[in-house]
Tab-separated table of C-alpha atoms in Angstrom:
chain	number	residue	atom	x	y	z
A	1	UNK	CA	-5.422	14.386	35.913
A	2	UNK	CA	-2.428	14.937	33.235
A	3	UNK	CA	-0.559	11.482	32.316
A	4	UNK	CA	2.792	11.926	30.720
A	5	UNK	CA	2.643	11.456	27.063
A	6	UNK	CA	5.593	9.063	27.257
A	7	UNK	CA	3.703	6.466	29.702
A	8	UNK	CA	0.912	5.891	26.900
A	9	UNK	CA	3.973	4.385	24.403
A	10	UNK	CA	5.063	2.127	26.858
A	11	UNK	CA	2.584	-1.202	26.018
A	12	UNK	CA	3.746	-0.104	22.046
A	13	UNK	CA	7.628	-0.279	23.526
A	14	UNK	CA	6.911	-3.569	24.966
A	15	UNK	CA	4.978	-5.024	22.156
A	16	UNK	CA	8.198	-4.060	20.158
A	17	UNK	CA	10.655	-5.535	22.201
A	18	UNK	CA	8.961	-8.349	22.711
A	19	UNK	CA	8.148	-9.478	19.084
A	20	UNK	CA	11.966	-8.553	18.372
A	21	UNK	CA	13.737	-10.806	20.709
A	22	UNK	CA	10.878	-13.735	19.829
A	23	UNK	CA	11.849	-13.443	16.323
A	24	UNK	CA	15.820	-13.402	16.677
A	25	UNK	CA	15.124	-16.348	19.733
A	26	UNK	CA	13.365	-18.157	16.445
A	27	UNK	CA	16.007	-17.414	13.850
A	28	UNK	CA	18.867	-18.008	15.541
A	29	UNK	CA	17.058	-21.139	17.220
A	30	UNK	CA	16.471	-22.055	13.577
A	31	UNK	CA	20.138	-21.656	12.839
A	32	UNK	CA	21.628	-23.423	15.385
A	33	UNK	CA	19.134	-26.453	15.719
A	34	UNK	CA	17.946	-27.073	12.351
A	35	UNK	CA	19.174	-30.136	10.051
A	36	UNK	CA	22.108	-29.154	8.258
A	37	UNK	CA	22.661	-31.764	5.114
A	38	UNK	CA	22.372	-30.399	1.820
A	39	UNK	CA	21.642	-32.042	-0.760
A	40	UNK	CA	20.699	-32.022	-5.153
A	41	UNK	CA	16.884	-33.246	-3.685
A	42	UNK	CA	16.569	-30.881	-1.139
A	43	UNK	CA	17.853	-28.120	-3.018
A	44	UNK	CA	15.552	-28.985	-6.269
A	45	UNK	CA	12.204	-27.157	-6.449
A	46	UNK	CA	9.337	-28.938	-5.219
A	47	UNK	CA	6.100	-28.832	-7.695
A	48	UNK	CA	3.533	-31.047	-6.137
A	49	UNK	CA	5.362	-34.282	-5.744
A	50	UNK	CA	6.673	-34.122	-9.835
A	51	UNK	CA	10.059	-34.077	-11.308
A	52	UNK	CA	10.917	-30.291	-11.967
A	53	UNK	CA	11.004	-29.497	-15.792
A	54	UNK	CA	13.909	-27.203	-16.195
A	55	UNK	CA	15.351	-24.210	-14.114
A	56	UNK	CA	13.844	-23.881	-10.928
A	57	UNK	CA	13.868	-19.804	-11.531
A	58	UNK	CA	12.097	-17.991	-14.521
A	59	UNK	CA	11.453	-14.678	-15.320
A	60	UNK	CA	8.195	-13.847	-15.238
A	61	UNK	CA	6.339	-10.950	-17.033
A	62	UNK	CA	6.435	-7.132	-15.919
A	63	UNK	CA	3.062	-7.208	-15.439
A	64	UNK	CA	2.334	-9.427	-12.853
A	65	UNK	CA	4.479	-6.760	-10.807
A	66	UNK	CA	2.449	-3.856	-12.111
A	67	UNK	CA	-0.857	-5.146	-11.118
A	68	UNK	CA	0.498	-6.646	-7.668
A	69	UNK	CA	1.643	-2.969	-7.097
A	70	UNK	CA	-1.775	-1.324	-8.408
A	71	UNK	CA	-3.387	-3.266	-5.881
A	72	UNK	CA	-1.097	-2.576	-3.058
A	73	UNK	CA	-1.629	1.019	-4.283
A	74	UNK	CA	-5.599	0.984	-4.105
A	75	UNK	CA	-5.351	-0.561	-1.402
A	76	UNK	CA	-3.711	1.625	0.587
A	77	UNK	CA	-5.345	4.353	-0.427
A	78	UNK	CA	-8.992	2.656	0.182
A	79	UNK	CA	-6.987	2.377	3.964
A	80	UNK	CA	-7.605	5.948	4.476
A	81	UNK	CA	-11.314	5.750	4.270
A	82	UNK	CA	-11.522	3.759	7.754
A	83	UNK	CA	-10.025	7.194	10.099
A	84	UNK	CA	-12.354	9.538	7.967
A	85	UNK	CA	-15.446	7.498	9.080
A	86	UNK	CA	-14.209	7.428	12.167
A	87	UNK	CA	-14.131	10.842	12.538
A	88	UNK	CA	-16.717	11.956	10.174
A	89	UNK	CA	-19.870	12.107	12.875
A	90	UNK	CA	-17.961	14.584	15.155
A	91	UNK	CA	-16.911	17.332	12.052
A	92	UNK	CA	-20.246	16.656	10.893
A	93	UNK	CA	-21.706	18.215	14.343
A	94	UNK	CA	-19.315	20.168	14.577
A	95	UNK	CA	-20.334	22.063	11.131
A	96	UNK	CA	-17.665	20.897	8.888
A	97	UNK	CA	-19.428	17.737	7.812
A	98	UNK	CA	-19.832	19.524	4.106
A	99	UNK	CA	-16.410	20.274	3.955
A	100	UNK	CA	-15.251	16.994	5.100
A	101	UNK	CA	-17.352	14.525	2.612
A	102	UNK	CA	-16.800	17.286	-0.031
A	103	UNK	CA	-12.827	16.695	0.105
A	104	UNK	CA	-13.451	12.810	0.363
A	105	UNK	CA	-15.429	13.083	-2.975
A	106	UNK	CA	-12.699	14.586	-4.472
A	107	UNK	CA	-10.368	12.094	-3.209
A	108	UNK	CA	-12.607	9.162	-4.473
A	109	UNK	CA	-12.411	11.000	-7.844
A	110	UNK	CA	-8.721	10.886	-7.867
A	111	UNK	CA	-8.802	7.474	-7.058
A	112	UNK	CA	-11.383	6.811	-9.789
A	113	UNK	CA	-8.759	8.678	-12.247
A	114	UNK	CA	-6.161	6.497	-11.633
A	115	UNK	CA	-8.073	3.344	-11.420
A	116	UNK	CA	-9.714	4.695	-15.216
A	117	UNK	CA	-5.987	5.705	-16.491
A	118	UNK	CA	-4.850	2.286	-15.400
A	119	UNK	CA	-7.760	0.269	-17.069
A	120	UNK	CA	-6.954	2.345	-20.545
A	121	UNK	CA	-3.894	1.491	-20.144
A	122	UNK	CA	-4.318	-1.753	-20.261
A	123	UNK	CA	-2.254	-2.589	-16.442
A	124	UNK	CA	-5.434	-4.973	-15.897
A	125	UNK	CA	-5.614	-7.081	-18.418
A	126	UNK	CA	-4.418	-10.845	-18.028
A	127	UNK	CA	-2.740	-12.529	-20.562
């Protein structure tokens, strides 16, 4: 029995509707029912119930950013071990099982390269 490909999207078409109009149904809800006085309290920052001591809004070092976006990075790529153990028991029967771990080797080696390059660097280190 042959399904049409399309029919197998629909429950990821629904899904996508669905979370779509709940989140406009909740912003515009927002909008149009929330509390609208303003205010110099409500607009100060809050830091746990004391008196803010200057701006609300400082710049903060580049390298918060640069390890927050090394982390996203290996983390992503670690992501990409999940499919290839998925997968890695059937090429293995298959035959290919030495060609598959053999390119996932060199893939953790590229990852250890970068991870290395970064730590010379000095992108981990915590002031």
């Amino acid at each position: 029995m042959q399904t049409n490909l399309l029919t197998d999207y629909w429950p990821i078409a629904i899904l996508l509707v669905l979370t779509t109009g709940l989140s406009l149904i909740m912003i515009v809800g927002g909008n149009l029912l929330g509390p609208r006085r303003r205010g110099a309290s409500k607009d100060s920052a809050y830091e746990s119930g004391m008196r803010a001591i200057g701006p609300g809004t400082r710049q903060m070092p580049v390298r918060f950013y640069l390890i927050a976006v090394l982390f996203i990075l290996f983390d992503i790529e670690v992501i990409f071990f999940l499919p290839w153990a998925v997968v890695f028991r059937q090429y293995y029967e298959s035959g290919l099982g030495a060609f598959i771990l053999l390119e996932m080797l060199v893939f953790i080696v590229i990852l250890l390269v970068g991870y290395a390059y970064a730590w010379k660097k000095g992108a981990l280190e915590w002031e």
